[in-house]
PDB file of C-alpha atoms in Angstrom:
ATOM      1  CA  UNK D   1     104.329 152.624  80.315  1.00  0.00           C
ATOM      2  CA  UNK D   2     101.832 155.101  82.084  1.00  0.00           C
ATOM      3  CA  UNK D   3     103.517 156.868  85.053  1.00  0.00           C
ATOM      4  CA  UNK D   4     100.258 156.182  87.203  1.00  0.00           C
ATOM      5  CA  UNK D   5     101.258 152.383  86.622  1.00  0.00           C
ATOM      6  CA  UNK D   6     104.538 152.655  88.337  1.00  0.00           C
ATOM      7  CA  UNK D   7     103.164 153.648  91.556  1.00  0.00           C
ATOM      8  CA  UNK D   8     101.993 150.261  92.853  1.00  0.00           C
ATOM      9  CA  UNK D   9     105.211 148.744  91.565  1.00  0.00           C
ATOM     10  CA  UNK D  10     107.504 151.500  93.708  1.00  0.00           C
ATOM     11  CA  UNK D  11     105.266 150.863  96.784  1.00  0.00           C
ATOM     12  CA  UNK D  12     105.875 147.055  96.317  1.00  0.00           C
ATOM     13  CA  UNK D  13     109.612 147.709  96.031  1.00  0.00           C
ATOM     14  CA  UNK D  14     109.510 150.077  98.823  1.00  0.00           C
ATOM     15  CA  UNK D  15     107.747 147.215 101.066  1.00  0.00           C
ATOM     16  CA  UNK D  16     110.236 144.620  99.867  1.00  0.00           C
ATOM     17  CA  UNK D  17     113.060 146.671 101.079  1.00  0.00           C
ATOM     18  CA  UNK D  18     111.644 147.309 104.291  1.00  0.00           C
ATOM     19  CA  UNK D  19     111.198 143.579 104.704  1.00  0.00           C
ATOM     20  CA  UNK D  20     114.877 142.801 103.611  1.00  0.00           C
ATOM     21  CA  UNK D  21     116.125 145.484 106.132  1.00  0.00           C
ATOM     22  CA  UNK D  22     114.113 143.815 109.006  1.00  0.00           C
ATOM     23  CA  UNK D  23     115.424 140.319 107.853  1.00  0.00           C
ATOM     24  CA  UNK D  24     119.162 141.569 107.592  1.00  0.00           C
ATOM     25  CA  UNK D  25     119.148 143.638 110.745  1.00  0.00           C
ATOM     26  CA  UNK D  26     120.545 140.743 113.104  1.00  0.00           C
ATOM     27  CA  UNK D  27     123.470 140.256 110.501  1.00  0.00           C
ATOM     28  CA  UNK D  28     124.087 144.075 110.141  1.00  0.00           C
ATOM     29  CA  UNK D  29     124.288 144.817 113.785  1.00  0.00           C
ATOM     30  CA  UNK D  30     127.207 142.326 114.476  1.00  0.00           C
ATOM     31  CA  UNK D  31     129.986 140.767 112.323  1.00  0.00           C
ATOM     32  CA  UNK D  32     129.547 137.535 110.565  1.00  0.00           C
ATOM     33  CA  UNK D  33     132.161 135.697 112.615  1.00  0.00           C
ATOM     34  CA  UNK D  34     130.006 136.349 115.936  1.00  0.00           C
ATOM     35  CA  UNK D  35     126.864 135.302 114.281  1.00  0.00           C
ATOM     36  CA  UNK D  36     128.162 132.210 112.820  1.00  0.00           C
ATOM     37  CA  UNK D  37     130.120 131.028 115.948  1.00  0.00           C
ATOM     38  CA  UNK D  38     126.594 130.425 117.611  1.00  0.00           C
ATOM     39  CA  UNK D  39     125.246 128.179 114.782  1.00  0.00           C
ATOM     40  CA  UNK D  40     125.621 124.458 114.489  1.00  0.00           C
ATOM     41  CA  UNK D  41     128.146 123.422 111.694  1.00  0.00           C
ATOM     42  CA  UNK D  42     125.313 122.751 108.993  1.00  0.00           C
ATOM     43  CA  UNK D  43     123.709 125.985 109.946  1.00  0.00           C
ATOM     44  CA  UNK D  44     126.873 127.849 109.724  1.00  0.00           C
ATOM     45  CA  UNK D  45     127.687 126.306 106.218  1.00  0.00           C
ATOM     46  CA  UNK D  46     124.224 127.311 104.978  1.00  0.00           C
ATOM     47  CA  UNK D  47     124.658 130.935 106.364  1.00  0.00           C
ATOM     48  CA  UNK D  48     128.116 131.403 104.389  1.00  0.00           C
ATOM     49  CA  UNK D  49     127.005 129.795 101.245  1.00  0.00           C
ATOM     50  CA  UNK D  50     123.688 132.130 101.218  1.00  0.00           C
ATOM     51  CA  UNK D  51     125.625 135.225 101.891  1.00  0.00           C
ATOM     52  CA  UNK D  52     128.216 134.400  99.198  1.00  0.00           C
ATOM     53  CA  UNK D  53     125.325 133.693  96.719  1.00  0.00           C
ATOM     54  CA  UNK D  54     123.648 136.742  97.529  1.00  0.00           C
ATOM     55  CA  UNK D  55     126.636 138.995  97.080  1.00  0.00           C
ATOM     56  CA  UNK D  56     127.602 137.489  93.851  1.00  0.00           C
ATOM     57  CA  UNK D  57     123.911 137.708  92.618  1.00  0.00           C
ATOM     58  CA  UNK D  58     123.714 141.592  93.589  1.00  0.00           C
ATOM     59  CA  UNK D  59     127.122 141.940  91.458  1.00  0.00           C
ATOM     60  CA  UNK D  60     125.603 139.814  88.659  1.00  0.00           C
ATOM     61  CA  UNK D  61     122.524 142.181  88.687  1.00  0.00           C
ATOM     62  CA  UNK D  62     124.549 145.355  88.775  1.00  0.00           C
ATOM     63  CA  UNK D  63     126.657 144.103  85.582  1.00  0.00           C
ATOM     64  CA  UNK D  64     123.228 143.495  83.998  1.00  0.00           C
ATOM     65  CA  UNK D  65     121.759 146.946  84.640  1.00  0.00           C
ATOM     66  CA  UNK D  66     124.858 148.510  83.252  1.00  0.00           C
ATOM     67  CA  UNK D  67     124.563 146.730  79.751  1.00  0.00           C
ATOM     68  CA  UNK D  68     127.674 144.145  80.550  1.00  0.00           C
ATOM     69  CA  UNK D  69     126.958 140.577  79.409  1.00  0.00           C
ATOM     70  CA  UNK D  70     127.357 139.128  82.823  1.00  0.00           C
ATOM     71  CA  UNK D  71     127.347 135.608  81.565  1.00  0.00           C
ATOM     72  CA  UNK D  72     130.841 136.088  80.086  1.00  0.00           C
ATOM     73  CA  UNK D  73     131.965 137.824  83.466  1.00  0.00           C
ATOM     74  CA  UNK D  74     133.883 135.786  86.044  1.00  0.00           C
ATOM     75  CA  UNK D  75     131.043 136.353  88.473  1.00  0.00           C
ATOM     76  CA  UNK D  76     129.017 133.832  86.543  1.00  0.00           C
ATOM     77  CA  UNK D  77     131.348 131.154  87.164  1.00  0.00           C
ATOM     78  CA  UNK D  78     131.558 132.043  90.750  1.00  0.00           C
ATOM     79  CA  UNK D  79     127.529 131.719  90.923  1.00  0.00           C
ATOM     80  CA  UNK D  80     127.889 128.346  89.358  1.00  0.00           C
ATOM     81  CA  UNK D  81     130.453 127.140  91.692  1.00  0.00           C
ATOM     82  CA  UNK D  82     128.365 128.268  94.941  1.00  0.00           C
ATOM     83  CA  UNK D  83     125.171 126.400  93.425  1.00  0.00           C
ATOM     84  CA  UNK D  84     127.250 123.250  93.629  1.00  0.00           C
ATOM     85  CA  UNK D  85     127.722 123.998  97.527  1.00  0.00           C
ATOM     86  CA  UNK D  86     124.002 123.910  97.735  1.00  0.00           C
ATOM     87  CA  UNK D  87     123.758 120.454  96.316  1.00  0.00           C
ATOM     88  CA  UNK D  88     126.277 119.195  98.594  1.00  0.00           C
ATOM     89  CA  UNK D  89     124.518 120.515 101.620  1.00  0.00           C
ATOM     90  CA  UNK D  90     121.300 119.098 100.510  1.00  0.00           C
ATOM     91  CA  UNK D  91     122.983 115.731 100.042  1.00  0.00           C
ATOM     92  CA  UNK D  92     124.243 115.834 103.490  1.00  0.00           C
ATOM     93  CA  UNK D  93     120.707 116.864 104.898  1.00  0.00           C
ATOM     94  CA  UNK D  94     119.212 113.928 103.013  1.00  0.00           C
ATOM     95  CA  UNK D  95     118.928 110.723 105.374  1.00  0.00           C
ATOM     96  CA  UNK D  96     120.278 107.758 103.797  1.00  0.00           C
ATOM     97  CA  UNK D  97     118.073 104.698 103.177  1.00  0.00           C
ATOM     98  CA  UNK D  98     117.706 102.374 106.077  1.00  0.00           C
ATOM     99  CA  UNK D  99     119.292  98.909 105.743  1.00  0.00           C
ATOM    100  CA  UNK D 100     118.266  96.115 107.630  1.00  0.00           C
ATOM    101  CA  UNK D 101     120.531  95.045 110.411  1.00  0.00           C
ATOM    102  CA  UNK D 102     121.092  91.400 109.915  1.00  0.00           C
ATOM    103  CA  UNK D 103     124.028  89.250 110.810  1.00  0.00           C
ATOM    104  CA  UNK D 104     125.085  86.605 108.223  1.00  0.00           C
ATOM    105  CA  UNK D 105     126.046  83.912 110.505  1.00  0.00           C
ATOM    106  CA  UNK D 106     127.480  81.561 107.661  1.00  0.00           C
ATOM    107  CA  UNK D 107     129.806  84.253 106.659  1.00  0.00           C
ATOM    108  CA  UNK D 108     130.788  85.126 110.216  1.00  0.00           C
ATOM    109  CA  UNK D 109     131.472  81.322 110.982  1.00  0.00           C
ATOM    110  CA  UNK D 110     133.579  80.926 107.838  1.00  0.00           C
ATOM    111  CA  UNK D 111     135.666  83.970 108.762  1.00  0.00           C
ATOM    112  CA  UNK D 112     136.396  82.686 112.372  1.00  0.00           C
ATOM    113  CA  UNK D 113     137.187  79.216 111.071  1.00  0.00           C
ATOM    114  CA  UNK D 114     139.565  80.819 108.216  1.00  0.00           C
ATOM    115  CA  UNK D 115     141.215  82.925 110.875  1.00  0.00           C
ATOM    116  CA  UNK D 116     141.923  80.085 113.283  1.00  0.00           C
ATOM    117  CA  UNK D 117     142.980  77.723 110.619  1.00  0.00           C
ATOM    118  CA  UNK D 118     146.456  76.327 111.160  1.00  0.00           C
ATOM    119  CA  UNK D 119     146.271  76.497 115.186  1.00  0.00           C
ATOM    120  CA  UNK D 120     147.013  73.165 116.263  1.00  0.00           C
ATOM    121  CA  UNK D 121     145.507  73.611 119.792  1.00  0.00           C
ATOM    122  CA  UNK D 122     142.186  75.001 118.109  1.00  0.00           C
ATOM    123  CA  UNK D 123     142.380  72.166 115.587  1.00  0.00           C
ATOM    124  CA  UNK D 124     142.754  69.619 118.309  1.00  0.00           C
ATOM    125  CA  UNK D 125     139.948  71.057 120.484  1.00  0.00           C
ATOM    126  CA  UNK D 126     137.518  71.074 117.523  1.00  0.00           C
ATOM    127  CA  UNK D 127     138.344  67.495 116.668  1.00  0.00           C
ATOM    128  CA  UNK D 128     137.775  66.364 120.243  1.00  0.00           C
ATOM    129  CA  UNK D 129     134.359  68.564 120.452  1.00  0.00           C
ATOM    130  CA  UNK D 130     133.112  66.835 117.212  1.00  0.00           C
ATOM    131  CA  UNK D 131     134.038  63.266 118.396  1.00  0.00           C
ATOM    132  CA  UNK D 132     132.190  63.834 121.749  1.00  0.00           C
ATOM    133  CA  UNK D 133     129.331  65.196 119.697  1.00  0.00           C
ATOM    134  CA  UNK D 134     129.309  62.127 117.478  1.00  0.00           C
ATOM    135  CA  UNK D 135     129.599  59.690 120.413  1.00  0.00           C
ATOM    136  CA  UNK D 136     126.601  61.643 122.141  1.00  0.00           C
ATOM    137  CA  UNK D 137     124.575  61.279 119.184  1.00  0.00           C
ATOM    138  CA  UNK D 138     125.332  57.391 118.863  1.00  0.00           C
ATOM    139  CA  UNK D 139     124.529  57.166 122.635  1.00  0.00           C
ATOM    140  CA  UNK D 140     121.054  58.790 122.276  1.00  0.00           C
ATOM    141  CA  UNK D 141     120.263  56.834 119.282  1.00  0.00           C
ATOM    142  CA  UNK D 142     121.177  53.443 120.940  1.00  0.00           C
ATOM    143  CA  UNK D 143     119.227  54.454 123.944  1.00  0.00           C
ATOM    144  CA  UNK D 144     116.231  55.548 121.939  1.00  0.00           C
ATOM    145  CA  UNK D 145     116.391  52.100 120.252  1.00  0.00           C
ATOM    146  CA  UNK D 146     116.337  50.473 123.625  1.00  0.00           C
ATOM    147  CA  UNK D 147     113.375  52.577 124.738  1.00  0.00           C
ATOM    148  CA  UNK D 148     111.556  51.699 121.704  1.00  0.00           C
ATOM    149  CA  UNK D 149     112.129  47.880 122.120  1.00  0.00           C
ATOM    150  CA  UNK D 150     111.081  48.234 125.730  1.00  0.00           C
ATOM    151  CA  UNK D 151     107.886  49.955 124.832  1.00  0.00           C
ATOM    152  CA  UNK D 152     107.072  47.205 122.126  1.00  0.00           C
ATOM    153  CA  UNK D 153     107.547  44.473 124.699  1.00  0.00           C
ATOM    154  CA  UNK D 154     105.486  46.375 127.328  1.00  0.00           C
ATOM    155  CA  UNK D 155     108.469  46.327 129.842  1.00  0.00           C
ATOM    156  CA  UNK D 156     109.269  49.951 130.258  1.00  0.00           C
ATOM    157  CA  UNK D 157     112.251  50.622 132.444  1.00  0.00           C
ATOM    158  CA  UNK D 158     111.404  53.390 134.855  1.00  0.00           C
ATOM    159  CA  UNK D 159     114.747  54.216 135.844  1.00  0.00           C
ATOM    160  CA  UNK D 160     115.997  54.661 132.599  1.00  0.00           C
ATOM    161  CA  UNK D 161     113.100  56.500 131.600  1.00  0.00           C
ATOM    162  CA  UNK D 162     113.510  58.900 134.544  1.00  0.00           C
ATOM    163  CA  UNK D 163     117.229  59.271 133.583  1.00  0.00           C
ATOM    164  CA  UNK D 164     116.511  60.007 130.056  1.00  0.00           C
ATOM    165  CA  UNK D 165     113.561  62.084 130.616  1.00  0.00           C
ATOM    166  CA  UNK D 166     115.698  64.013 133.146  1.00  0.00           C
ATOM    167  CA  UNK D 167     118.078  64.793 130.388  1.00  0.00           C
ATOM    168  CA  UNK D 168     115.602  65.489 127.998  1.00  0.00           C
ATOM    169  CA  UNK D 169     113.535  67.771 130.616  1.00  0.00           C
ATOM    170  CA  UNK D 170     116.815  69.647 131.426  1.00  0.00           C
ATOM    171  CA  UNK D 171     117.614  70.324 127.700  1.00  0.00           C
ATOM    172  CA  UNK D 172     114.134  71.428 127.121  1.00  0.00           C
ATOM    173  CA  UNK D 173     114.339  73.584 130.171  1.00  0.00           C
ATOM    174  CA  UNK D 174     117.417  75.585 128.920  1.00  0.00           C
ATOM    175  CA  UNK D 175     116.412  79.118 128.389  1.00  0.00           C
ATOM    176  CA  UNK D 176     116.321  80.319 124.783  1.00  0.00           C
ATOM    177  CA  UNK D 177     118.352  83.540 124.073  1.00  0.00           C
ATOM    178  CA  UNK D 178     116.515  86.090 122.215  1.00  0.00           C
ATOM    179  CA  UNK D 179     118.895  87.111 119.490  1.00  0.00           C
ATOM    180  CA  UNK D 180     116.816  89.735 118.158  1.00  0.00           C
ATOM    181  CA  UNK D 181     116.717  91.786 121.544  1.00  0.00           C
ATOM    182  CA  UNK D 182     119.693  93.891 120.463  1.00  0.00           C
ATOM    183  CA  UNK D 183     118.311  94.657 117.105  1.00  0.00           C
ATOM    184  CA  UNK D 184     114.922  95.462 118.513  1.00  0.00           C
ATOM    185  CA  UNK D 185     116.509  97.971 120.997  1.00  0.00           C
ATOM    186  CA  UNK D 186     118.649  99.551 118.309  1.00  0.00           C
ATOM    187  CA  UNK D 187     115.587  99.978 116.245  1.00  0.00           C
ATOM    188  CA  UNK D 188     113.424 101.456 119.108  1.00  0.00           C
ATOM    189  CA  UNK D 189     116.331 103.952 119.743  1.00  0.00           C
ATOM    190  CA  UNK D 190     116.483 105.034 116.221  1.00  0.00           C
ATOM    191  CA  UNK D 191     112.705 105.416 116.088  1.00  0.00           C
ATOM    192  CA  UNK D 192     112.694 107.420 119.401  1.00  0.00           C
ATOM    193  CA  UNK D 193     115.533 109.724 117.806  1.00  0.00           C
ATOM    194  CA  UNK D 194     113.471 110.248 114.571  1.00  0.00           C
ATOM    195  CA  UNK D 195     110.511 111.099 116.880  1.00  0.00           C
ATOM    196  CA  UNK D 196     112.557 113.639 118.632  1.00  0.00           C
ATOM    197  CA  UNK D 197     113.947 115.175 115.487  1.00  0.00           C
ATOM    198  CA  UNK D 198     110.245 115.270 113.837  1.00  0.00           C
ATOM    199  CA  UNK D 199     109.207 117.083 117.108  1.00  0.00           C
ATOM    200  CA  UNK D 200     112.021 119.754 116.803  1.00  0.00           C
ATOM    201  CA  UNK D 201     111.136 120.145 113.239  1.00  0.00           C
ATOM    202  CA  UNK D 202     107.357 120.775 114.085  1.00  0.00           C
ATOM    203  CA  UNK D 203     108.250 123.216 116.637  1.00  0.00           C
ATOM    204  CA  UNK D 204     110.715 125.097 114.341  1.00  0.00           C
ATOM    205  CA  UNK D 205     107.837 125.102 111.613  1.00  0.00           C
ATOM    206  CA  UNK D 206     105.319 126.582 114.105  1.00  0.00           C
ATOM    207  CA  UNK D 207     107.994 129.367 115.064  1.00  0.00           C
ATOM    208  CA  UNK D 208     108.570 130.121 111.527  1.00  0.00           C
ATOM    209  CA  UNK D 209     104.602 130.281 110.871  1.00  0.00           C
ATOM    210  CA  UNK D 210     104.556 132.623 114.061  1.00  0.00           C
ATOM    211  CA  UNK D 211     107.201 134.979 112.591  1.00  0.00           C
ATOM    212  CA  UNK D 212     105.951 135.013 109.286  1.00  0.00           C
ATOM    213  CA  UNK D 213     102.646 136.300 110.798  1.00  0.00           C
ATOM    214  CA  UNK D 214     104.103 138.787 112.629  1.00  0.00           C
ATOM    215  CA  UNK D 215     106.131 140.101 109.647  1.00  0.00           C
ATOM    216  CA  UNK D 216     102.805 140.384 107.734  1.00  0.00           C
ATOM    217  CA  UNK D 217     101.213 142.343 110.653  1.00  0.00           C
ATOM    218  CA  UNK D 218     104.293 144.755 110.730  1.00  0.00           C
ATOM    219  CA  UNK D 219     103.984 144.884 106.791  1.00  0.00           C
ATOM    220  CA  UNK D 220     100.347 146.012 107.061  1.00  0.00           C
ATOM    221  CA  UNK D 221     101.248 148.493 109.672  1.00  0.00           C
ATOM    222  CA  UNK D 222     103.887 149.994 107.399  1.00  0.00           C
ATOM    223  CA  UNK D 223     101.561 150.098 104.389  1.00  0.00           C
ATOM    224  CA  UNK D 224      98.937 152.089 106.496  1.00  0.00           C
ATOM    225  CA  UNK D 225     101.432 154.606 107.806  1.00  0.00           C
ATOM    226  CA  UNK D 226     102.580 155.009 104.201  1.00  0.00           C
ATOM    227  CA  UNK D 227      99.041 155.598 102.837  1.00  0.00           C
ATOM    228  CA  UNK D 228      98.567 157.926 105.526  1.00  0.00           C
ATOM    229  CA  UNK D 229     101.522 159.824 104.831  1.00  0.00           C
ATOM    230  CA  UNK D 230     100.598 159.963 101.230  1.00  0.00           C
ATOM    231  CA  UNK D 231      97.302 161.224 102.034  1.00  0.00           C
ATOM    232  CA  UNK D 232      98.698 163.998 104.209  1.00  0.00           C
ATOM    233  CA  UNK D 233     101.101 164.917 101.447  1.00  0.00           C
ATOM    234  CA  UNK D 234      98.031 165.290  98.745  1.00  0.00           C
ATOM    235  CA  UNK D 235      96.016 167.332 101.297  1.00  0.00           C
ATOM    236  CA  UNK D 236      98.761 169.827 101.702  1.00  0.00           C
TER     237      UNK D 236
END
């Protein structure tokens, strides 16, 4: 290889080393314990795994440069083990699929009946309730039959109609309970939390873009200074 071709590669290597020093500066100025204590649990796990992977990769590269078969070295097994932790963290960060929150009323009723089976008091109350419901249904059927007969004969009984109508109106006026209100509230709260997470992610992306742009500007400044230094050395 022509020595002149090595100069751009060396310049790129120098720039990459400068970028690496700038990135690692927060970690090198203090201990790992102090840096990790300020982070959430998930970020703390990422930091420890990344540092371990970086150190193992450096050892692997060092062995390769010295002609050692690094794949037969124990460090290769350590690299494989650390990669498994990356997969575990990725699995934890992936949101599970949303499942519809529905209540199986039939199953719930069966569970309750099975749990209360053998309770004499409950069985007696249930039998009385069923008997009352049957008697009420028979009474309504008889009253409906009388009402239809009166309507056919043209002799409607106003009192009976009022009383029956009162019962019907009272029954019809009973407010209906919106059973889906709780589910709607939970879904709304979930949507709200997701919106907040998306907003935080967008803010973090904007900050990363700003930091990347700043690093690029610093990199350009360093290159200009290095070029000026080279020109000065050549002029001498």
